[in-house]
Short mmCIF file of C-alpha atoms and ligand atoms in Angstrom, two decimals:
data_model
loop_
_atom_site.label_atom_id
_atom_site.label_comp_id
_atom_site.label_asym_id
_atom_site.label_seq_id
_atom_site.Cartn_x
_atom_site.Cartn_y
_atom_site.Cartn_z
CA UNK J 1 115.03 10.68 17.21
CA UNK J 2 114.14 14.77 17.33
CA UNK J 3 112.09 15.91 13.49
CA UNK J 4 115.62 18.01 13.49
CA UNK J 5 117.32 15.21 13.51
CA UNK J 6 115.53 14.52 10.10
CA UNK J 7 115.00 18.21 8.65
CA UNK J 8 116.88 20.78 10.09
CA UNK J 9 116.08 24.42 8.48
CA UNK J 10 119.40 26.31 7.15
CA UNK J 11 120.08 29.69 5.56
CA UNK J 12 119.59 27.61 2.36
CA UNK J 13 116.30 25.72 3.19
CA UNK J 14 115.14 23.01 4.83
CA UNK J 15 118.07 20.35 4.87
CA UNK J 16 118.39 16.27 5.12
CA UNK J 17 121.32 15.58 6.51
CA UNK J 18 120.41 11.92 6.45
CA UNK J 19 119.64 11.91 2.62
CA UNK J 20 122.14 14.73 1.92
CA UNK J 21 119.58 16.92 0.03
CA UNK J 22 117.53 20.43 0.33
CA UNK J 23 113.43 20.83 0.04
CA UNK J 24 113.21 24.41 -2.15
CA UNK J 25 116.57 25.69 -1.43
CA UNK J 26 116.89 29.11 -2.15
CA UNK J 27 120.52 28.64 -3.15
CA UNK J 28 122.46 26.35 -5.21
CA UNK J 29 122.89 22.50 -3.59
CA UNK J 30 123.88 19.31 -4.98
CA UNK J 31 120.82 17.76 -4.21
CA UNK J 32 117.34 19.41 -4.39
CA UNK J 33 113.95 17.80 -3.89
CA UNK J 34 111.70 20.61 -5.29
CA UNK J 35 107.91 21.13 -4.61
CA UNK J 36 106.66 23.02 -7.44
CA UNK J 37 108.00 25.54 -10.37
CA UNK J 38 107.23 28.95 -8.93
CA UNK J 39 110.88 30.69 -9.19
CA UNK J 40 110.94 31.19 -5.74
CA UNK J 41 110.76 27.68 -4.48
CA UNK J 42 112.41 26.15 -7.85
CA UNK J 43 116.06 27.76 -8.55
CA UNK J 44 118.59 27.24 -11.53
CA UNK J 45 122.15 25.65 -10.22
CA UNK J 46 121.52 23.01 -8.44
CA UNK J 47 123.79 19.85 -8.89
CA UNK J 48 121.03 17.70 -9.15
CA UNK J 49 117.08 18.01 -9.10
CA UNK J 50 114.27 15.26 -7.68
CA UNK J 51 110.79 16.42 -8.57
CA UNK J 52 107.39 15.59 -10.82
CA UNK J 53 107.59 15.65 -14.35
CA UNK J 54 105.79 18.29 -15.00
CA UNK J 55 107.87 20.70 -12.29
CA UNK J 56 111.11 19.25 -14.27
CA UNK J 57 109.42 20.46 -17.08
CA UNK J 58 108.24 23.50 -16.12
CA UNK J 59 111.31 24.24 -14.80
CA UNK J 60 113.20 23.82 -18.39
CA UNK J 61 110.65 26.18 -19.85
CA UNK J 62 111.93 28.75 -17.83
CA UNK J 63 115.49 28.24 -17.26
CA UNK J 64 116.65 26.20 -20.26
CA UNK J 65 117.50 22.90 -20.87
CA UNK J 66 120.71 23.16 -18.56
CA UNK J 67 118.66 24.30 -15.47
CA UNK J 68 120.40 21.49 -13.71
CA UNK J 69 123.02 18.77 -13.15
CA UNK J 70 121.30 16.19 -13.27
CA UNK J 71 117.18 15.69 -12.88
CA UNK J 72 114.88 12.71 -12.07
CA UNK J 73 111.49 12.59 -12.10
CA UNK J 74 109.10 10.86 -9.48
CA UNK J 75 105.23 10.36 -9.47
CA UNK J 76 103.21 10.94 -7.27
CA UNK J 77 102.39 8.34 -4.23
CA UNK J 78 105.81 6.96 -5.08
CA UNK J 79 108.93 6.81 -2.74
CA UNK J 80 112.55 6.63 -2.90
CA UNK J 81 114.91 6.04 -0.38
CA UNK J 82 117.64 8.33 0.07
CA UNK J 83 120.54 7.56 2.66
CA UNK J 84 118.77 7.04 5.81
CA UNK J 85 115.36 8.77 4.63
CA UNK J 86 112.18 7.35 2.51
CA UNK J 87 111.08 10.26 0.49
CA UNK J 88 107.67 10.28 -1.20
CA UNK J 89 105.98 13.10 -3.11
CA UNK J 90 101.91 13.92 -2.85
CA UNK J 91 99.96 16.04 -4.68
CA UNK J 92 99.20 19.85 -3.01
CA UNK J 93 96.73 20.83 -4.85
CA UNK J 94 98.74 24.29 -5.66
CA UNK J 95 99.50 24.53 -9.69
CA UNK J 96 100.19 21.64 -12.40
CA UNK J 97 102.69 19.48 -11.15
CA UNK J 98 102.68 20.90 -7.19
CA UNK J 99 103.75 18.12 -4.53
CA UNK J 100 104.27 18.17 -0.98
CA UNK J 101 107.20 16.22 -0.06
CA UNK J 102 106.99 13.48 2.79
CA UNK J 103 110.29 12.55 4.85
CA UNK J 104 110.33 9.70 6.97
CA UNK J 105 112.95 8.24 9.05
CA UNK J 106 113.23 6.11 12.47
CA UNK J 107 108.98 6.03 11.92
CA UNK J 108 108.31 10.16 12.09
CA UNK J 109 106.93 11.43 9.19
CA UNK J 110 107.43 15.42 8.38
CA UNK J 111 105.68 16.62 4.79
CA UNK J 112 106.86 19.77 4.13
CA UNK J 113 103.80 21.01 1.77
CA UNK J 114 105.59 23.65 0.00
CA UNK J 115 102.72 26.36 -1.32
CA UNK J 116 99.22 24.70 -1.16
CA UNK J 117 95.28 24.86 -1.66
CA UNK J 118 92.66 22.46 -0.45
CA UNK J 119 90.02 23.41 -2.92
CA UNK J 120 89.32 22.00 -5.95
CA UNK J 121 91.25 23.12 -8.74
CA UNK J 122 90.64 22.02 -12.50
CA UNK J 123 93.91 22.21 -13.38
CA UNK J 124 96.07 20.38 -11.50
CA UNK J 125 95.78 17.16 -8.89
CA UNK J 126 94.01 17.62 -6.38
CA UNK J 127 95.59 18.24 -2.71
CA UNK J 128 95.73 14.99 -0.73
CA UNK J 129 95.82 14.80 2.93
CA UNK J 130 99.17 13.24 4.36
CA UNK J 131 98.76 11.81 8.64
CA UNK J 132 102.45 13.48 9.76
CA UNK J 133 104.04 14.38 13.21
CA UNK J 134 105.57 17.66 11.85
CA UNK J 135 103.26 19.65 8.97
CA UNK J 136 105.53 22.42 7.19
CA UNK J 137 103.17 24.92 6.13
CA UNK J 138 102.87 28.19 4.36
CA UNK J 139 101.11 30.96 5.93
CA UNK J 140 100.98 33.28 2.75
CA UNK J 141 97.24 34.52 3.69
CA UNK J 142 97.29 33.04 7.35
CA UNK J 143 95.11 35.66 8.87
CA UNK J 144 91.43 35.57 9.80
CA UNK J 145 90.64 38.05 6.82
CA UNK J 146 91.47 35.91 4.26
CA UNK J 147 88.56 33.93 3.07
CA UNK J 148 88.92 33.09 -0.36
CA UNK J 149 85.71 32.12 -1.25
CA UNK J 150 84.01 30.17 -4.30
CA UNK J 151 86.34 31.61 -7.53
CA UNK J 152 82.98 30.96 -9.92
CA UNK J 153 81.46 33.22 -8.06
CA UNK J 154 84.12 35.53 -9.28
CA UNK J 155 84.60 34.58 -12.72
CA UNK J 156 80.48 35.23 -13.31
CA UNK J 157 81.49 39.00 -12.32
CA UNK J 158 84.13 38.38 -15.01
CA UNK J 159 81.49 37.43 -17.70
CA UNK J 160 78.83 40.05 -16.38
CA UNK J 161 81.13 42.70 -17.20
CA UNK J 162 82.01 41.41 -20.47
CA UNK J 163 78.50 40.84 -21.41
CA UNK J 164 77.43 44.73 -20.21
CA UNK J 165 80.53 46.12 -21.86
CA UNK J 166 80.94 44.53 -25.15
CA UNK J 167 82.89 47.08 -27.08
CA UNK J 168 85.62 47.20 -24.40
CA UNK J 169 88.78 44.82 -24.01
CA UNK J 170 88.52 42.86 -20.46
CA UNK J 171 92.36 42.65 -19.38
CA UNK J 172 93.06 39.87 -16.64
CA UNK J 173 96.43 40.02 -14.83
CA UNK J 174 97.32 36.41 -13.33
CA UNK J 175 99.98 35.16 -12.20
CA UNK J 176 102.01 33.48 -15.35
CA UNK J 177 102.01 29.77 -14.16
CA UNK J 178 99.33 28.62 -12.85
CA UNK J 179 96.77 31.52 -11.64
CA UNK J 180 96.64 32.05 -15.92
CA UNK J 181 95.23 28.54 -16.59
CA UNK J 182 93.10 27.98 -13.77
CA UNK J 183 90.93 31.43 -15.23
CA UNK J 184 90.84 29.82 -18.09
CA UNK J 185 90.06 26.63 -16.87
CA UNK J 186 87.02 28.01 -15.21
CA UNK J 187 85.99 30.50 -17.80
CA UNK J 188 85.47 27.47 -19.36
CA UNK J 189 83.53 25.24 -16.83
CA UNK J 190 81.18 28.56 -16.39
CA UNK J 191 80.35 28.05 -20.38
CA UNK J 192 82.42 30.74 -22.22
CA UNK J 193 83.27 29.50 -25.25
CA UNK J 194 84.99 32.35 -27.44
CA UNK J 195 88.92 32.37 -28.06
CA UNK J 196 90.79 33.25 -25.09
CA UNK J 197 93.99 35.78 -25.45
CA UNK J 198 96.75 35.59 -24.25
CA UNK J 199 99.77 38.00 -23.82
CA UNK J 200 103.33 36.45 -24.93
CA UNK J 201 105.05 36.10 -21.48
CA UNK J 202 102.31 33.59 -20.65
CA UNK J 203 102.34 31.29 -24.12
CA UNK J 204 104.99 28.98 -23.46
CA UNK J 205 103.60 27.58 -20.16
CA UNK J 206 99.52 27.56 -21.04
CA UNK J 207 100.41 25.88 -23.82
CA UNK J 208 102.30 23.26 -21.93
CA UNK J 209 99.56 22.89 -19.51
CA UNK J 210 97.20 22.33 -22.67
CA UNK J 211 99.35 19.49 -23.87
CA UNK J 212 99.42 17.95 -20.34
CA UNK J 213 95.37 17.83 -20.98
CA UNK J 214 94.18 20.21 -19.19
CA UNK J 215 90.66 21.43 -21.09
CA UNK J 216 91.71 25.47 -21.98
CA UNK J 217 89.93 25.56 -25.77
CA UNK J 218 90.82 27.97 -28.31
CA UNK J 219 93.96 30.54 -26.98
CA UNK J 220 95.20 32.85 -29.23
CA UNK J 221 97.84 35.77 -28.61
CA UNK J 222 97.43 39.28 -28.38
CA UNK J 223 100.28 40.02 -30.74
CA UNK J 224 99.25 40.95 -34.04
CA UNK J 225 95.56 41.38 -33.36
CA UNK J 226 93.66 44.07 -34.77
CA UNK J 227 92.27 46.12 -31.83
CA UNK J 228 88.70 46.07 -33.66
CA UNK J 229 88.75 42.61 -33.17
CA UNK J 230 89.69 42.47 -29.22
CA UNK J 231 86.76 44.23 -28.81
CA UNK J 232 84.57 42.03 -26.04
CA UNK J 233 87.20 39.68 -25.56
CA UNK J 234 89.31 38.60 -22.35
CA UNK J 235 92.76 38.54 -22.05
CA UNK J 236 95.15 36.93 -19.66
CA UNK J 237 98.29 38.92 -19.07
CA UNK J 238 100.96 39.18 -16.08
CA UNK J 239 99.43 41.92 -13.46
CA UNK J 240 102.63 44.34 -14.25
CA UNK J 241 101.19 44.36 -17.91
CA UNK J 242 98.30 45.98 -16.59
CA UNK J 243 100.04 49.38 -15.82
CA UNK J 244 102.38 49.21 -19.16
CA UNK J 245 101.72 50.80 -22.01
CA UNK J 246 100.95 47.41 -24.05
CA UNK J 247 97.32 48.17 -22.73
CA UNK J 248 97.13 50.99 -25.14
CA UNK J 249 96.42 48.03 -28.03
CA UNK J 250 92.97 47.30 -26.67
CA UNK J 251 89.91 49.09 -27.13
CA UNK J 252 88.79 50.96 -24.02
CA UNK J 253 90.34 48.36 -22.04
CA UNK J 254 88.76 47.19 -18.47
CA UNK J 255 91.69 45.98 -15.83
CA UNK J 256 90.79 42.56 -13.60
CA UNK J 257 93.19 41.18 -11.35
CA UNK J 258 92.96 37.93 -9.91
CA UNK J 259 94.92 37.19 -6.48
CA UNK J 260 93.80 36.38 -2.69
CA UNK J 261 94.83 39.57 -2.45
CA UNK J 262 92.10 40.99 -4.03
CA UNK J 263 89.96 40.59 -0.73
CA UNK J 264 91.60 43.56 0.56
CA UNK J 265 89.92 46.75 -1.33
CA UNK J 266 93.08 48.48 -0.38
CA UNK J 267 95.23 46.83 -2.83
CA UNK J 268 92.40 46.72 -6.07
CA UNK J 269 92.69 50.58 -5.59
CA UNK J 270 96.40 50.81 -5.01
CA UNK J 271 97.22 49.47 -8.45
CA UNK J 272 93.78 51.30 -10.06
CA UNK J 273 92.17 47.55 -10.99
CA UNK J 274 88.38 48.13 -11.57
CA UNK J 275 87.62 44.53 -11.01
CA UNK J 276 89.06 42.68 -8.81
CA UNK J 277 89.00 38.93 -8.64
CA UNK J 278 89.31 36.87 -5.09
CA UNK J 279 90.90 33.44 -6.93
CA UNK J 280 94.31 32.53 -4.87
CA UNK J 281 96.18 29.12 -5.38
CA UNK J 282 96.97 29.55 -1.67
CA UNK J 283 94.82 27.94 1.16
CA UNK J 284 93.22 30.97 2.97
CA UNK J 285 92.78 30.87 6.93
CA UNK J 286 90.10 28.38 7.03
CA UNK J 287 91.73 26.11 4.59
CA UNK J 288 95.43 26.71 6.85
CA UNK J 289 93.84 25.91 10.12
CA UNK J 290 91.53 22.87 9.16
CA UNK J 291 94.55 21.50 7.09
CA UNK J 292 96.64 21.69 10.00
CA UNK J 293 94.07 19.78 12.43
CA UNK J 294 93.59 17.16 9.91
CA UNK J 295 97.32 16.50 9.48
CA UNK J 296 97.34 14.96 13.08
CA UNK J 297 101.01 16.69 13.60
CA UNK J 298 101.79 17.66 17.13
CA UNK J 299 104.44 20.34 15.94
CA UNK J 300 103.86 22.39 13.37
CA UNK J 301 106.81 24.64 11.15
CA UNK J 302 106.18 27.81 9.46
CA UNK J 303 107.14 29.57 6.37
CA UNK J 304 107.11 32.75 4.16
CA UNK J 305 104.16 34.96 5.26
CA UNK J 306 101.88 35.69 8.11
CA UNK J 307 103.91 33.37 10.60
CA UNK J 308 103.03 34.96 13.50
CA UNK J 309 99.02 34.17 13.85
CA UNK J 310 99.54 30.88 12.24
CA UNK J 311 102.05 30.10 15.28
CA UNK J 312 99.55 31.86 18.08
CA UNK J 313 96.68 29.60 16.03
CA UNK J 314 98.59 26.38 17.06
CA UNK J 315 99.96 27.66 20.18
CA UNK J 316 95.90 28.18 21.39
CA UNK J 317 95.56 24.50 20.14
CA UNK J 318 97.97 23.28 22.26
CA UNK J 319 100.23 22.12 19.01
CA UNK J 320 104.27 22.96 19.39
CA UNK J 321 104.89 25.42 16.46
CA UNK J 322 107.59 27.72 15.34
CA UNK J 323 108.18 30.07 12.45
CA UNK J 324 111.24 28.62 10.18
CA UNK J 325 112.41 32.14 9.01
CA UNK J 326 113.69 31.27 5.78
CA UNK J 327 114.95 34.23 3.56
CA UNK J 328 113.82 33.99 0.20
CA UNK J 329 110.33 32.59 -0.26
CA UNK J 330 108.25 35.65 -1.90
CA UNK J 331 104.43 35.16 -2.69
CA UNK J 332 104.23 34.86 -6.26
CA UNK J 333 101.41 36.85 -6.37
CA UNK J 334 102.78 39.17 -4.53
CA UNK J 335 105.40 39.85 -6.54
CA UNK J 336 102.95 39.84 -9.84
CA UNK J 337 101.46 42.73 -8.25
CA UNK J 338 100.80 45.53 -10.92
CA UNK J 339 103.32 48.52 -10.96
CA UNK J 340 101.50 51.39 -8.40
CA UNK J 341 99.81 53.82 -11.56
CA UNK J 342 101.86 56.04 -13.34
CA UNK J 343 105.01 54.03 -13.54
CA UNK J 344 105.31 51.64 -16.56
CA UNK J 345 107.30 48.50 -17.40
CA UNK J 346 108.12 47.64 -20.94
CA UNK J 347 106.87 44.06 -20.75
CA UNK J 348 105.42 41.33 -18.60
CA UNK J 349 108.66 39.99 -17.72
CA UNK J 350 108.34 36.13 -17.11
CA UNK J 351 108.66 36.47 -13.22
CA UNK J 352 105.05 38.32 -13.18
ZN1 ZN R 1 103.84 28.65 -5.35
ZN1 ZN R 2 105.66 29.93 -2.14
#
């Protein structure tokens, strides 16, 4: 038996012909296996959805209760069977609820990871290795220059500035689900203790991860503040609120993004951010490459992003590899990006 055999990648996404489903399709299917909630890997329409509670969940938050046929939830470590194929879901160490999705059939195992970090993440489960003969991989920052770094490094330059500018308003843009919580997450491990706030787009789904446990303290939103009293405060908003006019509510405010993107000074001055922040959910190169190695795969499959070095990477390595060109996986932090300055948006829009 050929992995295609198994998982064959169509216009749609990645398909099981065996189990008659879809990993992430990017268009409506009867049967969908999902990896995580980020709108471009979880879609509205399919017949039926398989994923973790909390990316079922998720999922409703943003699409409605009717975001799907039928759904059923599965934990992680456990397995179904599904015509000829044994499916089991793993944590990837990406946001609350991420999984990467194991297929096995004839003994050959492919995990298609979906969008994943190997670092340690307060926020969600952390990403556990899984021994494969095909890895699926993302290659969102798959080039040398990405090295992400340690993110308390980068939330201390966070507090600095909010301790040397006390009567200004620190605005964070993060990406709404996930990249939100995980500043706040370590805001709090690095000892800051005032009320956190929050702009509206981003309510629903903190407060979801807070009921799911994870540690966030006291969150309040922006709306209805006085702008005396967001004075030395942070807030987390989506990165396209940072060129709207909703900034005007905030005394003097200070603009921090925080993205892999960041690393590249280019972009912090392209959307006029004073203070950029180097915190991705993404694996950077290092993370990619060692990930890869560890897997033990001898063939490796590529999606949305810098395919082509991640392919020469495995090529030098002597692993088979091939790019999977599959329209319609964006970067979601990418696609938070701030609006360029001097164009405004009239709110943060809950794709940012
Ligand atoms: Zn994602
Ligand atoms: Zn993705």
């Amino acid at each position: 038996m050929r992995p295609e055999d198994i998982l064959v990648p169509t216009p749609a996404g990645v398909c099981c012909k065996l189990g008659s489903f879809h990993i992430d399709p990017t268009r409506p299917v009867e049967r969908a296996l999902i990896t995580h909630a980020h709108s471009d890997h979880a879609r509205a329409g399919h017949g039926s959805v398989l994923a973790t509670q909390e990316t079922l969940d998720l999922m409703r938050l943003r699409y409605g209760d009717n975001f799907a046929g039928t759904t059923q939830a599965i934990r992680y470590g456990e397995s179904v069977n599904l015509g000829g194929a044994k499916v089991t879901f793993h944590p990837a160490g990406h946001v609350l609820g991420s999984a990467q999705i194991a297929v096995e059939a004839n003994s050959l195992r492919i995990v298609a990871s979906g969008d994943y970090k190997d670092v340690a993440d307060p926020t969600c489960a952390p990403f556990e290795l899984v021994l494969c003969d095909v890895f699926i991989t993302e290659a969102t920052f798959a080039l040398p220059v990405f090295r992400h770094g340690d993110p308390s490094g980068e939330i201390a330059k966070l507090l600095q500035s909010v301790a040397l500018f006390p009567e200004r308003a620190h605005l964070v843009g993060a990406y709404s689900l996930g990249k939100a919580q995980r500043v706040i997450a370590l805001l709090r491990q690095a000892g800051h203790a005032a009320p956190i706030y929050l702009h509206g787009a981003m309510e629903k789904i903190t407060t979801y991860y807070a009921e799911r446990g994870v540690a966030l303290g006291e969150l309040r939103v922006v709306r209805g503040a006085e702008k005396a009293e967001l004075a030395g405060t942070i807030t987390l908003c989506p990165p396209s609120a940072l060129s709207d006019l909703w900034t005007r509510r905030f005394p003097d405010p200070l603009t921090a993004f925080a993205s892999g993107w960041m690393r590249i000074r280019a972009r912090a001055r392209q959307y006029g951010v004073a203070l950029p922040l180097v915190i991705s959910d993404h694996a950077d190169w290092n993370g990619l490459t060692a990930t890869i190695a560890a897997s033990g795969a001898g063939e490796i499959w590529v999606t949305h992003g810098q395919e082509d070095a991640l392919v020469h990477w495995c090529a030098t390595r002597g692993l088979k590899a091939r790019p999977l060109d599959i329209v319609g996986y964006g970067d979601e932090d990418d696609e938070a990006t701030p609006s360029p300055q001097g164009s405004s948006e009239s709110d943060g829009g809950s794709q940012a």
